[in-house]
Tab-separated table of C-alpha atoms and ligand atoms in Angstrom:
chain	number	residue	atom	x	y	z
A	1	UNK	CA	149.695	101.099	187.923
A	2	UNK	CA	151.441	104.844	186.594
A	3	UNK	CA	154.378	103.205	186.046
A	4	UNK	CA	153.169	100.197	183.884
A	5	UNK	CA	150.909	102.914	182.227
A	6	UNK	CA	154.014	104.705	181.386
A	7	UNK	CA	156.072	101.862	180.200
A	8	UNK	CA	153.201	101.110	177.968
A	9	UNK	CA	153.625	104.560	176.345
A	10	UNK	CA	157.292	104.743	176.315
A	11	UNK	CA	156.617	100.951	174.415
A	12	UNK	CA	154.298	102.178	171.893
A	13	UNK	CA	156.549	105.376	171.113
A	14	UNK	CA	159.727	103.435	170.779
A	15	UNK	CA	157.050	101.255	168.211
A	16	UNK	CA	155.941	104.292	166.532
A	17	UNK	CA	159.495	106.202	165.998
A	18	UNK	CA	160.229	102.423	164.647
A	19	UNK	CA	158.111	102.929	162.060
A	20	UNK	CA	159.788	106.420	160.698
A	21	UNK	CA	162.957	104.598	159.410
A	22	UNK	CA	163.270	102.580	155.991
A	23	UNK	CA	163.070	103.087	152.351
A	24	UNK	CA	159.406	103.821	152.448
A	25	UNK	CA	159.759	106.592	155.187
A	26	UNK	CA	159.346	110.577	154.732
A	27	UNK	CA	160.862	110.837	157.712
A	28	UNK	CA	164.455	109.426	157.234
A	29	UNK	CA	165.199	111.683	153.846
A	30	UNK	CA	167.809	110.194	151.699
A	31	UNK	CA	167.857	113.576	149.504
A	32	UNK	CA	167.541	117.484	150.037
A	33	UNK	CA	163.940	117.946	149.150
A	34	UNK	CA	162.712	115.460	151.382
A	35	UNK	CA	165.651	116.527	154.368
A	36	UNK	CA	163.292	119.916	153.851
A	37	UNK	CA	160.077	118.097	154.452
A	38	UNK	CA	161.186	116.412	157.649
A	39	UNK	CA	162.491	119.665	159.252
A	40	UNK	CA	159.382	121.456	158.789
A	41	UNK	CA	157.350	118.473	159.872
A	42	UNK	CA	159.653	118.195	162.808
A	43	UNK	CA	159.435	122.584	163.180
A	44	UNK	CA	155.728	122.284	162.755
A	45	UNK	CA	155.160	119.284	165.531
A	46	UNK	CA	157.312	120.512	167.810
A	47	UNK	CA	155.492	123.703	167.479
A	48	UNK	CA	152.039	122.492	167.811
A	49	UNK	CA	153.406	120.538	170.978
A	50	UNK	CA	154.541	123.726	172.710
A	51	UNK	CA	151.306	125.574	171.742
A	52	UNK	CA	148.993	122.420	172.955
A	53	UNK	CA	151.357	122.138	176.308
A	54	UNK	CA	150.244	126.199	176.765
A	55	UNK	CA	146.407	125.766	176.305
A	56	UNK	CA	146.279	122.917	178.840
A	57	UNK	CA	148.630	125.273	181.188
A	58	UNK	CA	145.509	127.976	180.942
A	59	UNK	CA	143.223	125.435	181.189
A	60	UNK	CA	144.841	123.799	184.652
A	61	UNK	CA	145.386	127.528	185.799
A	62	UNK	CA	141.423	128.553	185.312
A	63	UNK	CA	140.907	125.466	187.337
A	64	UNK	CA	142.592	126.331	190.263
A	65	UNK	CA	141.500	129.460	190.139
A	66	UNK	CA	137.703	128.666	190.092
A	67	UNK	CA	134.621	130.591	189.470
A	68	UNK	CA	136.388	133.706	190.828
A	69	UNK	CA	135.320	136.726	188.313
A	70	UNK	CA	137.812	138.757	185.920
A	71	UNK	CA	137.626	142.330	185.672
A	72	UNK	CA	136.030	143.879	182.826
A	73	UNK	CA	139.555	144.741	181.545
A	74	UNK	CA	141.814	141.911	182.544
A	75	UNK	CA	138.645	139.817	180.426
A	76	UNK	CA	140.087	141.986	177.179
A	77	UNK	CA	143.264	141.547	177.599
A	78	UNK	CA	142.870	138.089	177.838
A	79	UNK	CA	140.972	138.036	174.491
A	80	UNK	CA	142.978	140.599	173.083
A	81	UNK	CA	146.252	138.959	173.376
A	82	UNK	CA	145.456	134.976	173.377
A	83	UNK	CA	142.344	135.459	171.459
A	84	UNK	CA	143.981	137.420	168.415
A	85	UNK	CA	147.775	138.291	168.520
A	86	UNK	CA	149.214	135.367	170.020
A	87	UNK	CA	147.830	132.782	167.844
A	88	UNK	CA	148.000	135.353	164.516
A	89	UNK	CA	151.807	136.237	165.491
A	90	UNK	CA	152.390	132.303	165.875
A	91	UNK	CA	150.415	131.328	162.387
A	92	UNK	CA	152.373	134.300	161.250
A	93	UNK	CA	155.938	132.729	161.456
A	94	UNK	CA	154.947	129.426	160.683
A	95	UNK	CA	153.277	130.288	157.438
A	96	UNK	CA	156.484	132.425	157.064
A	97	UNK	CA	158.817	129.578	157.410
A	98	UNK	CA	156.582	127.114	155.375
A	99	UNK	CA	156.958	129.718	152.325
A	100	UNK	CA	160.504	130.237	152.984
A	101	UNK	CA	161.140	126.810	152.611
A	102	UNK	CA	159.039	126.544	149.604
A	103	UNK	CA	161.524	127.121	146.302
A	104	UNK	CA	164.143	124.369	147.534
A	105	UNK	CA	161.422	122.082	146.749
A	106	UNK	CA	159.907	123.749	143.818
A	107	UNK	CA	161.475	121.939	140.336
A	108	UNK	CA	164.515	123.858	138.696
A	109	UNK	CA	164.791	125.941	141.799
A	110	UNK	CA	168.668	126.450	140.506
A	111	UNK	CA	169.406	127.569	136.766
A	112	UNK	CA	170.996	124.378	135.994
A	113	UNK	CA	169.177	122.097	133.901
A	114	UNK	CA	169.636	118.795	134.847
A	115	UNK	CA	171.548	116.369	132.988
A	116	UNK	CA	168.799	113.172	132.736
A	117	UNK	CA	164.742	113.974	132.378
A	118	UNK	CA	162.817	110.501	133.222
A	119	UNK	CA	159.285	111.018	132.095
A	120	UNK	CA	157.138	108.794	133.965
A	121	UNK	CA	153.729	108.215	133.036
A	122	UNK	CA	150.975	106.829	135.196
A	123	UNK	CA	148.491	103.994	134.039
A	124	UNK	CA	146.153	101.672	136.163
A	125	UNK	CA	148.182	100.360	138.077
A	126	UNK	CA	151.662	100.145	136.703
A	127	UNK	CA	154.153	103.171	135.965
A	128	UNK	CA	155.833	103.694	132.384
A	129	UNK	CA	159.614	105.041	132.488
A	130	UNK	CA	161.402	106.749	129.776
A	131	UNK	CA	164.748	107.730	130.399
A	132	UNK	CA	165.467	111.099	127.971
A	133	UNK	CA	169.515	110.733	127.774
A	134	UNK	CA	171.541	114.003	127.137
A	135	UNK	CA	172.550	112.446	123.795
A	136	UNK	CA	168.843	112.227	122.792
A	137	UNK	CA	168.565	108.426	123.482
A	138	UNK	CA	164.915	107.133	124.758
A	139	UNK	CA	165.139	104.277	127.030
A	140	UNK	CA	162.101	102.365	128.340
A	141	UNK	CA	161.673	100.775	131.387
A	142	UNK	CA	158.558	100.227	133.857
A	143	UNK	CA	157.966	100.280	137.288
A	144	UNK	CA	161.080	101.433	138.899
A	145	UNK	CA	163.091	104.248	138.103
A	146	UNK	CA	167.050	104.536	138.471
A	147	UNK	CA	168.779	107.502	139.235
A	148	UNK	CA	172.419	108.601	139.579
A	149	UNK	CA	173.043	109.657	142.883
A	150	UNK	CA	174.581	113.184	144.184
A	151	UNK	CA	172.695	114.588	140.907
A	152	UNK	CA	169.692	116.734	140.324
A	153	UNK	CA	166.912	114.455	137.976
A	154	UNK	CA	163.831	116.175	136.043
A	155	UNK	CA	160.875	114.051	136.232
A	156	UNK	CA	158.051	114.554	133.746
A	157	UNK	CA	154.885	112.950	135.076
A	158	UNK	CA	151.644	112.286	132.758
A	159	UNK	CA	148.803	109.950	133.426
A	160	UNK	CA	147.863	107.659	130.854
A	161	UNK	CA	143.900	106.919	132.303
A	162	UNK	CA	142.516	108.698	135.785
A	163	UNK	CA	144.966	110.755	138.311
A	164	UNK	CA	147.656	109.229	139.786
A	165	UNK	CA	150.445	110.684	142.263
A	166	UNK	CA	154.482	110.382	142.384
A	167	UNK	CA	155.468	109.952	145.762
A	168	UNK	CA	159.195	108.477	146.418
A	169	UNK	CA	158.916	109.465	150.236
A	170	UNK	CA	162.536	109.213	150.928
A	171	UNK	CA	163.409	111.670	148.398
A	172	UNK	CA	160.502	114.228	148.323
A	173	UNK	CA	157.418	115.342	147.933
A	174	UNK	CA	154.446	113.856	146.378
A	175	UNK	CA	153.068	115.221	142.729
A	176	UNK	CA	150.009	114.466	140.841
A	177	UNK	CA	150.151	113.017	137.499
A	178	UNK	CA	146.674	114.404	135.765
A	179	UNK	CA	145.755	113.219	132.429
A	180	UNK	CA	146.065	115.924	129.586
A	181	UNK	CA	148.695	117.941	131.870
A	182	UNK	CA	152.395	117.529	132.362
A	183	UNK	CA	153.679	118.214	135.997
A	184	UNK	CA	157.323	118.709	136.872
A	185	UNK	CA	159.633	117.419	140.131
A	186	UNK	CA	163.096	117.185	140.341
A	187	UNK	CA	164.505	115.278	143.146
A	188	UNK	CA	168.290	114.253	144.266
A	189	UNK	CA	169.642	111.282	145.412
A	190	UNK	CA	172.352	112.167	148.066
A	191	UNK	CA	173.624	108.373	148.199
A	192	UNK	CA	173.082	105.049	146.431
A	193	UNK	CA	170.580	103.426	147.402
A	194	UNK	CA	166.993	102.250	147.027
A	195	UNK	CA	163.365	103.737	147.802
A	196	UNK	CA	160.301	102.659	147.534
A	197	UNK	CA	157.321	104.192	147.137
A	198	UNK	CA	153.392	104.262	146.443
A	199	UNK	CA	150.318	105.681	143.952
A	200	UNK	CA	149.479	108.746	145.996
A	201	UNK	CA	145.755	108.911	144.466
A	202	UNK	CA	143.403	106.413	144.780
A	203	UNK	CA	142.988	105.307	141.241
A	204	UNK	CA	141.297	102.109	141.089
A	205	UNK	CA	140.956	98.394	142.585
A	206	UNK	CA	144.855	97.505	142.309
A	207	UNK	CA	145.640	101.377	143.580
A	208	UNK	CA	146.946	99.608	147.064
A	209	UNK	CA	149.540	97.147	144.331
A	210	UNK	CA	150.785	100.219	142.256
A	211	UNK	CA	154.271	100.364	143.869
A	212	UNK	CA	157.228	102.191	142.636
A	213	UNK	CA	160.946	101.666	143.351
A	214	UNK	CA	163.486	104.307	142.921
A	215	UNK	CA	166.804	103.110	142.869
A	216	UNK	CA	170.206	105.693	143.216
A	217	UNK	CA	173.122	104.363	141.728
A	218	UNK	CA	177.290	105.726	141.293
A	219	UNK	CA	176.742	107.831	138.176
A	220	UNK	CA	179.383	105.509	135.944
A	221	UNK	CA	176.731	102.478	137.232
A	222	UNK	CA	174.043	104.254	136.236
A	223	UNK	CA	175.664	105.633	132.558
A	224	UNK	CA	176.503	101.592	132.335
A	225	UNK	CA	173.110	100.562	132.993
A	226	UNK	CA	171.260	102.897	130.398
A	227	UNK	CA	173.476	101.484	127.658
A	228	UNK	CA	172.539	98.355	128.635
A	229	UNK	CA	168.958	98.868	128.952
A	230	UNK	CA	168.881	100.336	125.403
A	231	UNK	CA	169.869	97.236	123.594
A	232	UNK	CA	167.783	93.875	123.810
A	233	UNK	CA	168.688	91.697	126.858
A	234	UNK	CA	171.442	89.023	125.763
A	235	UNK	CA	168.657	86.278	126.897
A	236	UNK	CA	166.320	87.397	124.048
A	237	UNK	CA	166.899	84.548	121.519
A	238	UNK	CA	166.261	82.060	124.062
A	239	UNK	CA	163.210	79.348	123.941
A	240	UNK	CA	160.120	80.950	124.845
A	241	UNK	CA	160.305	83.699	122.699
A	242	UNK	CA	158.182	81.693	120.204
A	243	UNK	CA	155.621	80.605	122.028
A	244	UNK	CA	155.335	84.666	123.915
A	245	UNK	CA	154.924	86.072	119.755
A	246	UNK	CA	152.137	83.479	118.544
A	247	UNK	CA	150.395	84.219	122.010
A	248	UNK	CA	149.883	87.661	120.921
A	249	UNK	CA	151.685	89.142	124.329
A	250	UNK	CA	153.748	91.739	121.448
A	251	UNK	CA	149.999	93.328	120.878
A	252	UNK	CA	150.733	94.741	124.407
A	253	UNK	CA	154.028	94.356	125.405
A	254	UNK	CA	157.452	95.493	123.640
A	255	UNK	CA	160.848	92.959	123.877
A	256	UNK	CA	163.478	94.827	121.810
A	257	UNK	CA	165.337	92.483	119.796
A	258	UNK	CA	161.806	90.364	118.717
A	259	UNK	CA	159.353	92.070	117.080
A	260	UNK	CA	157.283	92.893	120.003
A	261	UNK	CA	156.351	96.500	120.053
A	262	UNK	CA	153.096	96.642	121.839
A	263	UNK	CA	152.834	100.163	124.024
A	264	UNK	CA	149.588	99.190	126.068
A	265	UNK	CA	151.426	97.152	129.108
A	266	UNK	CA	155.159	97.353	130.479
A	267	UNK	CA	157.649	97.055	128.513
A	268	UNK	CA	159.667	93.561	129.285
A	269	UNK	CA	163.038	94.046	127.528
A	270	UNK	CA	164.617	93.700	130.634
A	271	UNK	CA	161.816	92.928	133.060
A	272	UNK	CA	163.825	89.328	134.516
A	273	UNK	CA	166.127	92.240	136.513
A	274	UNK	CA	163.216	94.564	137.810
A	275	UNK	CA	162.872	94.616	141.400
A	276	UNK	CA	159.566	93.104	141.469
A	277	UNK	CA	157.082	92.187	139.466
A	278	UNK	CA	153.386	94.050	138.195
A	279	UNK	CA	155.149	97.031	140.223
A	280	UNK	CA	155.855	95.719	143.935
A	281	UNK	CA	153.509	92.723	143.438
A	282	UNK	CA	155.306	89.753	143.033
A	283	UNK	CA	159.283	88.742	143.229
A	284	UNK	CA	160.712	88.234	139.542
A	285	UNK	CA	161.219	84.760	139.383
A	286	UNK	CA	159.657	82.109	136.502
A	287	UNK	CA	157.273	80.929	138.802
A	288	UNK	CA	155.160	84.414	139.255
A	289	UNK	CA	155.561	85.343	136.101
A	290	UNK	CA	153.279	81.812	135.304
A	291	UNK	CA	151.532	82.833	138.292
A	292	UNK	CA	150.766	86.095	137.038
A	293	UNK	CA	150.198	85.568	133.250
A	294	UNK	CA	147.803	82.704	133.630
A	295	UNK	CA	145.263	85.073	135.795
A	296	UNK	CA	146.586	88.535	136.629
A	297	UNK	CA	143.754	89.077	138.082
A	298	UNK	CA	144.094	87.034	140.751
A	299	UNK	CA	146.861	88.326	141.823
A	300	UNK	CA	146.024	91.795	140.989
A	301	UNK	CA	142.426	92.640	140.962
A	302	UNK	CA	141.385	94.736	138.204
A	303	UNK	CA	144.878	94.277	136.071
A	304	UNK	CA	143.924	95.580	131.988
A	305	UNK	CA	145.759	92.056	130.886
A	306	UNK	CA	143.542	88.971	129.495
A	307	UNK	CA	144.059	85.949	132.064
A	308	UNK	CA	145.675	83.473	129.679
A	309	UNK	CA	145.324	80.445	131.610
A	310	UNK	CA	144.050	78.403	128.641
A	311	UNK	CA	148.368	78.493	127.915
A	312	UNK	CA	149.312	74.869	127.982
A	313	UNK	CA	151.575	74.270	131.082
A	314	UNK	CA	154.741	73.444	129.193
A	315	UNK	CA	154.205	77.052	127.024
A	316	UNK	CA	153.531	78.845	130.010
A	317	UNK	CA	156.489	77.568	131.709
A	318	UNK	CA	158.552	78.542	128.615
A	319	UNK	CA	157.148	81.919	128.159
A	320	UNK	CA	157.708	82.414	132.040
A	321	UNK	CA	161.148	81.279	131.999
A	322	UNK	CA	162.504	83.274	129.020
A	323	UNK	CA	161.368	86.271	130.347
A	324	UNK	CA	162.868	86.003	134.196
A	325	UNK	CA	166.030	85.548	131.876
A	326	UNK	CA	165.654	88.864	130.818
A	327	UNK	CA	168.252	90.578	132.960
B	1	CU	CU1	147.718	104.915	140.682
């Protein structure tokens, strides 16, 4: 009976620990900010452990040693040094290591100023990305966010509507984005690679389908992609675009190369090569995209875009299929 008991527990901690890897996890840190984080959640468990392990100890001990009486002064002592210094001395060094810890995670801890600022901006329930160049470019994207790797990024985070958070576990810490007020983070990527991560703040309906993905790349990959994603997508002249202009989706949306140049949803430029689609929703493929645009709501409850399922099929299709192609 113990030892099925215990293989039970052994089961559900080998489950549990599990659970701490992947691209989602705070606990297997991909950068040194997050690397930070782990240690002192690590420092601060183990801690707790060995202070939990010593109040049971006291508690077995007064067991055994029944309803025999303390003296007056062995009763103070007790108080004095379990009651008061012990657990103040213990706070005491933890609070002291927490703070030490604190300006490796704080943004521009080092003089440097990094080389790329991404301002990302929150909005019920999808993320706007603009990429700030050195050379004074702007670059849009939505809904994932590319880094180089092995370099220090500024992120600028605003909120568009109610409070959302930045939270790329992996990598860091979470930050609030609070309308009217601009909050700094700057995180590293130690390797390629990608991470995903959440809204922080419960911020409406669709809070749980507000997913963000961060993705590291080799710095030349990364200067290549930028230039790419600054110019319209080579698929732009292709069928649908017709039908996606007299439809009114530019009101909204911006397509550079067409003039599109609505700033109220994503921009789709290049939304056929995202890594999902409606941020962590849906694959990218022709088929959601239909899915999506004739009732986003459905698939997204609360989504600010009209359900144009009153789209004949064939348009639809052709609106759907020009923009998975554009990559
Ligand atoms: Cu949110």
């Amino acid at each position: 009976m113990a030892s099925w008991r215990a293989l039970a527990s052994a089961a559900a901690a080998a489950g549990l620990l599990a659970g701490c890897d992947g691209p989602r996890s705070a606990l297997d840190p991909a950068g040194p900010q997050a690397a930070a984080i782990a240690e002192l959640f690590y420092i601060m468990t183990a801690a707790g452990a060995a202070i939990w392990l010593a109040v049971i100890g006291g508690y077995l001990y007064a067991r055994r040693r029944g309803r025999r009486p303390w003296s007056d002064e062995a009763g103070g002592r007790l108080i004095l040094w379990c009651g008061a210094i012990l657990p103040s001395a213990l706070l005491l060094v933890l609070l002291t290591y927490a703070l030490w810890l604190m300006p490796g995670l704080r943004p521009l801890a080092t003089a440097e100023t990094p080389r790329l600022r991404i301002e990302v901006t929150g909005h019920q329930y999808w993320w706007e990305v603009v990429y700030h160049a050195p050379d004074g470019r702007a670059v849009v994207g939505a809904n994932e966010v590319r880094m180089p790797a092995g370099e220090r990024v500024e992120f600028v985070l605003e909120s568009q509507d109610v409070i959302h958070s930045f939270w790329i576990p992996p990598l860091g810490g979470k930050m609030d984005m609070i309308p009217g007020r601009t909050n700094r983070l700057t995180l590293l990527a130690d390797a390629p690679g990608t991470f995903i991560g959440n809204c922080a703040e419960y911020c409406g309906t669709s809070h749980a389908l507000m997913a963000l993905a961060a993705v590291a790349m080799e710095p030349a990959g990364f200067d290549a992609w930028l230039a790419e994603h600054a110019e319209p997508s080579a698929g732009v002249d292709g069928e649908g675009q017709a039908a996606f202009l007299a439809n009114g989706c530019g009101a909204c949306h911006t397509v550079l190369g067409t003039p599109a140049r609505g700033r109220i949803g994503p921009d789709l430029s290049h939304v056929g090569s995202r890594w999902s689609l409606a941020a962590g929703t849906l694959p990218v493929t022709a088929d959601s995209i239909a899915r999506f645009v004739a009732n986003p709501g459905a698939v997204k409850p609360g989504a600010n875009m009209p359900a144009y399922g009153m789209l004949p099929e064939d348009e639809l299709q052709a609106i759907a299929t020009w923009l998975a192609g554009l990559t």
